[in-house]
Amino acid sequence: MNRFESLLRYFPHPVLVLDAGCGDCDTAQQYRGQWEKSGIIGLDQDSDGLKRAFHREPSIHWLCADLTQLPFAPHPQFDLILARHPNVDGVPATWARFFETVPTLLLPGGHLIVTTYSALESDKVRQWLAPAPNLLEIPIEGLPPSDLVGHDAWVRVYCRKP
């Protein structure tokens, strides 16, 4: 079991999951295998990537949208939001705006998982989320080491306070 699969096991029964910036979502089948009954939305601006994601896993709702103009904001509805490898260096303004919005999207008791390749990226995310008074960073321990490429090397998990 890899690091990301181990991480997902901490969240066994989310009702509605958002994968923000999912790209072609090479983990789509992992999501469906882990959360058979969950509603899952994959969101990205890349329509070609979303087409590939749909062919991988058609049971997930794939949505082409801008992270800064989310169609469901500001209504809390997600139990779990994933931001796996957000391109915080390439498009920092987009991700900063998205992370500002996250507390309004999470249900009370809902979780945000952010994984990055580097400590610098992880620290940027933490800085963007620090002003949110209703988010609490929670430790996740006992994960396997990241792979040689560094997938999910840095993991941050937040919980929206009830």
XYZ file of C-alpha atoms in Angstrom:
162
model
C 0.000 0.000 0.000
C 1.439 3.374 -0.978
C 1.491 6.566 1.066
C -1.608 8.081 -0.551
C -3.681 4.900 -0.170
C -2.703 4.782 3.506
C -3.774 8.380 3.933
C -7.198 7.774 2.369
C -7.904 5.019 4.885
C -8.090 7.653 7.636
C -11.301 8.891 5.983
C -13.410 5.769 5.434
C -16.925 7.115 4.773
C -17.128 10.630 3.346
C -20.505 11.458 1.824
C -19.215 14.043 -0.672
C -15.592 14.451 -1.794
C -14.037 17.229 -3.889
C -10.732 16.615 -5.670
C -9.578 20.159 -6.462
C -7.205 20.518 -9.392
C -7.564 16.832 -10.208
C -6.079 16.959 -13.735
C -6.561 13.593 -15.416
C -6.891 12.060 -11.938
C -4.763 8.942 -12.143
C -6.114 8.105 -8.673
C -9.780 8.023 -9.755
C -10.069 4.252 -9.482
C -8.423 4.374 -6.045
C -11.072 6.853 -4.951
C -13.916 4.728 -6.214
C -12.400 1.584 -4.705
C -11.972 3.295 -1.342
C -15.289 5.141 -1.331
C -17.780 3.017 -3.279
C -20.855 4.893 -2.047
C -19.442 8.414 -1.819
C -20.280 11.214 -4.183
C -17.013 12.343 -5.747
C -16.417 15.481 -7.800
C -13.171 15.969 -9.701
C -12.603 19.610 -10.636
C -10.047 21.050 -13.027
C -9.737 23.618 -15.837
C -8.172 21.124 -18.234
C -11.055 19.668 -20.254
C -8.765 17.175 -22.030
C -7.488 15.883 -18.696
C -11.053 15.547 -17.449
C -11.984 13.519 -20.548
C -9.159 11.105 -19.743
C -10.324 10.991 -16.131
C -13.881 10.191 -17.250
C -12.618 7.269 -19.347
C -10.710 6.024 -16.305
C -13.691 6.273 -13.944
C -17.073 7.350 -15.353
C -18.854 7.055 -11.984
C -17.146 10.224 -10.727
C -18.644 13.607 -11.612
C -15.995 15.526 -13.580
C -16.402 19.296 -13.575
C -14.471 21.747 -15.750
C -14.225 24.942 -13.702
C -11.845 27.563 -12.379
C -10.734 27.097 -8.764
C -11.273 30.806 -8.139
C -14.882 30.748 -9.372
C -16.354 27.599 -7.886
C -19.977 26.995 -8.844
C -20.889 25.688 -5.374
C -19.158 28.332 -3.225
C -19.800 29.541 -0.549
C -22.106 26.761 0.587
C -20.512 24.150 2.867
C -21.212 20.720 1.510
C -18.043 18.632 1.381
C -16.940 16.107 3.991
C -13.537 15.827 2.354
C -11.562 18.090 0.025
C -8.384 16.814 -1.618
C -5.675 19.014 -3.109
C -3.081 16.542 -4.290
C 0.060 18.191 -5.653
C -1.438 21.668 -6.117
C 0.695 23.791 -8.438
C 1.308 26.442 -5.791
C 4.516 27.639 -7.460
C 3.074 27.851 -10.980
C -0.232 29.562 -10.180
C 0.067 30.829 -6.611
C -2.754 33.395 -6.836
C -5.225 30.723 -7.945
C -4.320 28.346 -5.143
C -4.180 31.092 -2.517
C -7.716 32.126 -3.477
C -8.903 28.518 -3.464
C -7.469 27.845 -0.002
C -9.149 31.032 1.273
C -12.450 29.526 0.081
C -11.935 26.049 1.578
C -13.401 26.825 5.025
C -16.662 27.879 3.349
C -16.829 24.619 1.379
C -16.205 22.159 4.210
C -18.984 20.933 6.436
C -18.308 21.194 10.178
C -16.095 18.215 11.016
C -15.046 17.952 7.347
C -11.414 17.491 6.340
C -8.965 18.999 3.881
C -6.010 16.913 2.699
C -3.141 18.662 0.923
C -0.139 16.746 -0.394
C 2.891 18.395 -1.970
C 6.262 17.442 -3.385
C 8.259 19.913 -1.288
C 8.380 21.493 2.146
C 8.352 24.936 0.531
C 5.032 24.215 -1.203
C 3.618 22.752 1.982
C 4.652 25.837 3.954
C 2.942 28.123 1.423
C -0.297 26.209 1.853
C 0.003 26.433 5.629
C 0.506 30.207 5.382
C -2.582 30.567 3.192
C -4.697 28.516 5.598
C -3.340 30.059 8.821
C -5.850 32.951 8.906
C -8.823 30.545 8.874
C -10.028 30.482 12.504
C -12.311 27.499 11.962
C -9.634 25.163 10.541
C -7.468 23.058 12.793
C -4.388 21.259 11.465
C -4.322 17.683 12.679
C -1.321 15.336 12.723
C -1.331 12.197 10.623
C 1.323 9.694 11.618
C 2.382 6.235 10.563
C 2.239 6.784 6.805
C 4.655 4.828 4.628
C 7.511 6.854 3.127
C 6.919 8.672 -0.151
C 8.069 7.069 -3.384
C 11.321 7.989 -5.131
C 9.590 10.678 -7.198
C 8.338 12.353 -4.034
C 4.607 11.878 -4.545
C 2.771 13.038 -1.429
C 6.058 13.677 0.388
C 4.497 16.458 2.478
C 1.035 15.911 3.907
C -1.158 18.426 5.701
C -4.595 17.559 7.041
C -7.055 20.086 8.408
C -10.415 19.679 10.091
C -13.155 22.284 10.083
C -14.194 22.915 13.652
C -17.818 22.025 14.464
